[in-house]
Tab-separated table of C-alpha atoms in Angstrom:
chain	number	residue	atom	x	y	z
A	1330	MET	CA	-0.301	0.216	-0.046
A	1331	SER	CA	1.299	3.634	-0.872
A	1332	ASP	CA	2.026	5.562	1.655
A	1333	THR	CA	1.492	9.582	0.355
A	1334	THR	CA	1.429	11.307	3.905
A	1335	ASP	CA	2.274	14.932	3.793
A	1336	PRO	CA	6.302	15.200	2.751
A	1337	ASN	CA	5.930	18.500	6.051
A	1338	SER	CA	4.464	16.207	8.146
A	1339	GLN	CA	6.959	14.485	10.603
A	1340	LYS	CA	7.312	12.100	13.157
A	1341	ARG	CA	7.174	13.369	17.092
A	1342	GLY	CA	10.169	12.442	19.415
A	1343	THR	CA	8.532	13.149	22.703
A	1344	GLY	CA	5.018	14.198	23.549
A	1345	TYR	CA	2.055	14.985	21.053
A	1346	ASN	CA	-0.904	17.145	20.487
A	1347	GLY	CA	-4.723	16.947	20.594
A	1348	TRP	CA	-6.738	20.192	19.291
A	1349	TRP	CA	-5.867	23.523	18.567
A	1350	PHE	CA	-6.629	26.265	21.461
A	1351	ALA	CA	-5.942	29.549	21.229
A	1352	SER	CA	-4.051	29.706	24.603
A	1353	ALA	CA	-3.912	28.396	27.905
A	1354	ALA	CA	-5.072	30.393	30.183
A	1355	VAL	CA	-8.675	30.198	27.982
A	1356	ILE	CA	-8.693	26.382	27.360
A	1357	VAL	CA	-11.789	25.452	28.785
A	1358	ALA	CA	-13.594	28.710	27.507
A	1359	VAL	CA	-12.483	28.027	23.835
A	1360	LEU	CA	-13.404	24.480	23.799
A	1361	LEU	CA	-16.821	25.076	24.939
A	1362	ALA	CA	-17.467	28.197	23.069
A	1363	ALA	CA	-16.013	26.839	19.525
A	1364	GLY	CA	-17.327	23.000	20.060
A	1365	ALA	CA	-16.557	23.630	18.251
A	1366	VAL	CA	-13.482	22.668	16.443
A	1367	ILE	CA	-14.981	19.699	16.141
A	1368	VAL	CA	-19.267	19.533	15.702
A	1369	PHE	CA	-20.222	19.474	18.996
A	1370	GLY	CA	-22.629	22.346	20.004
A	1371	GLY	CA	-22.208	25.742	22.082
A	1372	PRO	CA	-21.576	26.308	25.621
A	1373	GLY	CA	-23.843	26.274	28.468
A	1374	ASP	CA	-23.069	22.218	29.046
A	1375	THR	CA	-19.897	21.881	31.326
A	1376	SER	CA	-21.191	18.088	31.975
A	1377	THR	CA	-19.420	14.801	31.302
A	1378	PRO	CA	-20.765	13.750	28.235
A	1379	GLN	CA	-23.545	10.293	28.604
A	1380	ALA	CA	-22.948	7.078	26.897
A	1381	THR	CA	-25.663	6.923	24.030
A	1382	THR	CA	-28.496	4.031	23.908
A	1383	THR	CA	-26.642	2.448	21.278
A	1384	PRO	CA	-26.203	-1.109	21.209
A	1385	ARG	CA	-22.669	-2.168	22.674
A	1386	ALA	CA	-20.038	-4.233	22.850
A	1387	ALA	CA	-18.411	-4.354	26.126
A	1388	PRO	CA	-14.505	-3.509	26.216
A	1389	GLY	CA	-12.460	-5.887	26.091
A	1390	THR	CA	-15.017	-7.969	24.631
A	1391	SER	CA	-15.528	-9.397	20.647
A	1392	THR	CA	-18.128	-8.948	18.500
A	1393	GLN	CA	-18.964	-11.027	15.650
A	1394	PRO	CA	-17.477	-10.945	13.073
A	1395	VAL	CA	-18.335	-8.776	10.613
A	1396	ALA	CA	-20.098	-9.214	6.640
A	1397	THR	CA	-18.868	-6.072	4.642
A	1398	SER	CA	-21.100	-7.023	1.873
A	1399	GLY	CA	-18.604	-6.033	-0.322
A	1400	GLU	CA	-18.755	-2.957	0.602
A	1401	VAL	CA	-14.808	-1.834	0.326
A	1402	ARG	CA	-13.108	1.172	-0.005
A	1403	PRO	CA	-11.209	1.488	-3.346
A	1404	GLY	CA	-7.842	0.806	-3.081
A	1405	CYS	CA	-8.153	-0.427	0.575
A	1406	HIS	CA	-7.425	-3.450	2.249
A	1407	PRO	CA	-6.375	-2.735	5.834
A	1408	SER	CA	-5.312	-6.394	7.765
A	1409	ALA	CA	-6.947	-5.942	11.289
A	1410	THR	CA	-9.967	-8.151	11.405
A	1411	ASP	CA	-9.494	-8.228	15.031
A	1412	GLN	CA	-13.121	-6.952	16.711
A	1413	THR	CA	-12.149	-6.734	20.449
A	1414	VAL	CA	-12.977	-3.649	21.933
A	1415	PRO	CA	-9.860	-2.289	22.870
A	1416	THR	CA	-9.409	-1.660	26.864
A	1417	ALA	CA	-5.328	-0.717	25.525
A	1418	GLU	CA	-3.562	1.542	23.944
A	1419	PRO	CA	-2.818	-0.924	20.048
A	1420	PRO	CA	-0.065	-1.572	19.599
A	1421	GLY	CA	2.891	-0.890	16.848
A	1422	LEU	CA	1.063	2.684	16.421
A	1423	ASN	CA	3.245	5.526	14.859
A	1424	TRP	CA	2.697	9.473	15.276
A	1425	GLU	CA	2.928	11.978	12.668
A	1426	ILE	CA	2.755	15.694	12.700
A	1427	ILE	CA	-0.200	17.766	10.770
A	1428	ASP	CA	-0.372	20.854	11.071
A	1429	GLY	CA	1.012	20.847	14.719
A	1430	VAL	CA	-0.501	18.201	15.950
A	1431	ALA	CA	-0.051	14.601	16.353
A	1432	TYR	CA	-2.105	12.037	15.219
A	1433	PRO	CA	-1.864	7.708	15.707
A	1434	TRP	CA	-2.366	5.502	12.800
A	1435	SER	CA	-1.673	1.564	12.647
A	1436	PRO	CA	0.097	0.284	9.811
A	1437	THR	CA	-3.139	-3.021	10.080
A	1438	ALA	CA	-5.442	-0.602	11.431
A	1439	GLY	CA	-4.940	2.706	9.295
A	1440	ALA	CA	-5.243	5.454	7.955
A	1441	LEU	CA	-3.387	3.661	5.067
A	1442	HIS	CA	-3.983	6.398	3.347
A	1443	ARG	CA	-2.006	9.689	4.155
A	1444	ASP	CA	-2.220	12.200	1.573
A	1445	ARG	CA	-1.214	16.038	2.371
A	1446	GLY	CA	-3.164	16.057	6.130
A	1447	VAL	CA	-6.419	14.059	5.070
A	1448	TRP	CA	-5.999	10.631	6.187
A	1449	THR	CA	-8.511	7.879	5.420
A	1450	CYS	CA	-8.663	3.952	4.992
A	1451	TYR	CA	-9.065	2.629	8.555
A	1452	ALA	CA	-10.199	-1.162	9.105
A	1453	HIS	CA	-13.437	-2.003	9.989
A	1454	THR	CA	-12.767	-3.132	13.251
A	1455	PRO	CA	-13.189	-1.199	17.015
A	1456	THR	CA	-9.672	-0.123	16.712
A	1457	GLY	CA	-10.065	1.306	13.180
A	1458	ALA	CA	-12.898	3.192	14.767
A	1459	LEU	CA	-10.362	4.273	17.226
A	1460	LEU	CA	-7.821	5.624	14.775
A	1461	ALA	CA	-10.530	7.597	12.700
A	1462	ALA	CA	-12.162	9.123	15.506
A	1463	THR	CA	-9.088	10.555	17.011
A	1464	PHE	CA	-8.256	11.795	14.051
A	1465	LEU	CA	-11.759	12.744	12.647
A	1466	SER	CA	-11.598	14.829	16.460
A	1467	SER	CA	-9.805	17.988	14.768
A	1468	ALA	CA	-12.203	17.606	11.709
A	1469	GLU	CA	-12.388	21.465	11.450
A	1470	SER	CA	-9.885	23.037	12.708
A	1471	TYR	CA	-6.819	21.260	9.637
A	1472	THR	CA	-5.797	23.538	7.022
A	1473	GLN	CA	-7.269	20.382	5.084
A	1474	ALA	CA	-10.476	20.798	6.915
A	1475	ALA	CA	-12.769	21.421	3.128
A	1476	ARG	CA	-11.131	18.324	2.188
A	1477	VAL	CA	-11.657	16.067	5.433
A	1478	LEU	CA	-15.001	17.111	6.292
A	1479	GLN	CA	-16.063	16.440	2.649
A	1480	GLU	CA	-14.242	12.742	1.676
A	1481	GLN	CA	-14.268	12.196	5.304
A	1482	ALA	CA	-18.295	13.301	7.441
A	1483	LEU	CA	-21.197	12.097	6.518
A	1484	SER	CA	-23.733	14.825	4.637
A	1485	GLY	CA	-26.219	16.391	6.946
A	1486	PRO	CA	-26.997	19.801	7.973
A	1487	ASN	CA	-23.878	20.776	11.173
A	1488	ARG	CA	-21.347	18.972	8.192
A	1489	ASN	CA	-22.817	20.601	4.726
A	1490	ALA	CA	-22.685	24.170	6.816
A	1491	LYS	CA	-19.950	23.585	8.495
A	1492	LEU	CA	-17.916	22.699	5.315
A	1493	ALA	CA	-19.061	25.490	3.420
A	1494	GLU	CA	-18.253	28.001	6.812
A	1495	VAL	CA	-14.266	26.298	6.647
A	1496	ARG	CA	-14.409	26.730	2.247
A	1497	LYS	CA	-15.259	30.561	2.563
A	1498	ASN	CA	-12.812	30.618	5.607
A	1499	PRO	CA	-10.020	27.786	6.011
A	1500	PRO	CA	-8.475	27.502	8.941
A	1501	GLN	CA	-4.886	28.456	9.876
A	1502	ALA	CA	-2.241	26.173	11.020
A	1503	PRO	CA	-1.837	26.800	14.777
A	1504	GLU	CA	0.870	28.515	16.280
A	1505	PRO	CA	3.074	26.726	19.212
A	1506	GLY	CA	2.194	25.575	22.464
A	1507	THR	CA	-1.714	26.293	21.450
A	1508	THR	CA	-2.399	22.341	20.862
A	1509	ALA	CA	-3.463	19.665	23.626
A	1510	ASP	CA	-1.756	16.287	24.304
A	1511	ILE	CA	-4.290	13.353	23.527
A	1512	ALA	CA	-4.598	11.803	27.108
A	1513	GLY	CA	-7.223	9.383	26.962
A	1514	PHE	CA	-9.981	7.564	25.039
A	1515	LYS	CA	-13.193	5.590	26.464
A	1516	PHE	CA	-15.752	3.036	24.109
A	1517	LEU	CA	-19.872	4.242	25.140
A	1518	ASP	CA	-21.036	2.141	22.563
A	1519	TYR	CA	-19.403	-0.323	19.798
A	1520	THR	CA	-21.067	-2.362	17.227
A	1521	PRO	CA	-20.115	-2.982	13.838
A	1522	GLN	CA	-22.241	0.491	12.267
A	1523	ARG	CA	-21.065	3.048	14.384
A	1524	ALA	CA	-19.540	3.940	17.098
A	1525	THR	CA	-19.368	6.511	19.604
A	1526	ILE	CA	-16.250	7.476	21.502
A	1527	GLN	CA	-14.472	10.119	23.529
A	1528	ILE	CA	-11.198	11.009	23.608
A	1529	ALA	CA	-9.736	13.095	26.215
A	1530	GLY	CA	-6.958	15.888	26.173
A	1531	ALA	CA	-4.521	17.114	28.629
A	1532	PHE	CA	-3.669	20.693	28.274
A	1533	ALA	CA	-1.793	23.033	31.389
A	1534	ASN	CA	-2.558	20.528	34.188
A	1535	ARG	CA	-6.376	20.480	32.291
A	1536	TYR	CA	-8.738	17.722	31.738
A	1537	LEU	CA	-10.593	17.605	28.904
A	1538	VAL	CA	-13.058	15.152	26.757
A	1539	LEU	CA	-14.679	15.316	22.981
A	1540	THR	CA	-17.270	12.639	22.289
A	1541	VAL	CA	-16.688	11.440	19.121
A	1542	PRO	CA	-19.871	9.672	16.368
A	1543	VAL	CA	-18.851	7.763	13.675
A	1544	VAL	CA	-20.608	5.746	11.078
A	1545	TRP	CA	-19.003	2.584	8.943
A	1546	SER	CA	-20.488	3.931	5.270
A	1547	GLY	CA	-18.256	3.873	1.903
A	1548	GLY	CA	-15.926	1.153	3.579
A	1549	ASP	CA	-14.546	3.581	5.945
A	1550	TRP	CA	-15.247	4.560	9.009
A	1551	LYS	CA	-16.758	8.604	8.614
A	1552	LEU	CA	-17.520	11.320	11.536
A	1553	ASN	CA	-21.339	11.903	11.700
A	1554	MET	CA	-21.474	15.622	13.154
A	1555	ASP	CA	-25.899	14.866	13.052
A	1556	PRO	CA	-25.768	11.954	15.531
A	1557	PRO	CA	-29.360	10.950	16.985
A	1558	GLY	CA	-29.815	12.958	19.646
A	1559	GLY	CA	-28.078	16.256	18.606
A	1560	PRO	CA	-24.184	16.425	18.804
A	1561	VAL	CA	-22.844	16.638	22.039
A	1562	PRO	CA	-20.637	19.911	24.097
A	1563	GLY	CA	-16.764	19.616	24.403
A	1564	ALA	CA	-16.643	19.410	28.464
A	1565	PRO	CA	-13.469	19.620	31.159
A	1566	LEU	CA	-12.978	16.497	32.735
A	1567	ALA	CA	-12.027	16.089	36.329
A	1568	SER	CA	-9.652	13.283	35.795
A	1569	LEU	CA	-8.412	10.672	33.663
A	1570	GLN	CA	-10.683	7.925	36.033
A	1571	GLY	CA	-12.280	5.384	33.853
A	1572	TYR	CA	-10.163	6.655	30.359
A	1573	THR	CA	-7.313	4.177	28.796
A	1574	ARG	CA	-4.029	6.174	28.845
A	1575	TRP	CA	-2.586	6.376	25.470
A	1576	GLY	CA	0.071	8.849	23.688
A	1577	ALA	CA	2.838	9.379	21.801
A	1578	PRO	CA	6.656	8.028	23.110
């Protein structure tokens, strides 16, 4: 499988970044007001997001083998097939920087196609969903946001409005020191058709959480910016208790 990673990106040796924020002093305010950086509504809801009522597989258990019914993205053939919901950091991850932000990818679970800041081709597995959700958690903040939203988000009112917005006013690359570190993850639910995953971040000794719904569509995991019940706002997080910690080496 060819790798078309942006030549301007590079692997990060220590630490890693998660989301773009204006400054450490206003991290929570920016997260809630821009909930922004992704899809999760506006200010006012500062409670930790709750699990949805979607049927879920318990973490660490396996679902039934996936029947894809021939739904395969052209040229996309990840080798991962394990249907176990991860309760630890997936092994063998690489971390690469896009717009100053480091994201994980796996040579078996994706993203196998990494083209100028647009990552696609994830395995139809819980790990594939996790890696896709982590990348897509910042979909609106990339300098390539229009391409990401066009290719990797389901069409709907929120997505279409945000796509029009970023086409008119493309996001700028973040300033150094204005991004948060990815700190943990938690599966709220998973089926072979959809998953809801929380991505936790840490910045200036504070935690925050984004809830990212993804759907298997067109042979890949895609961001759902119009989930049933509406998007969940980003929120401050008291601690990482209950989350699986992970990060770049």
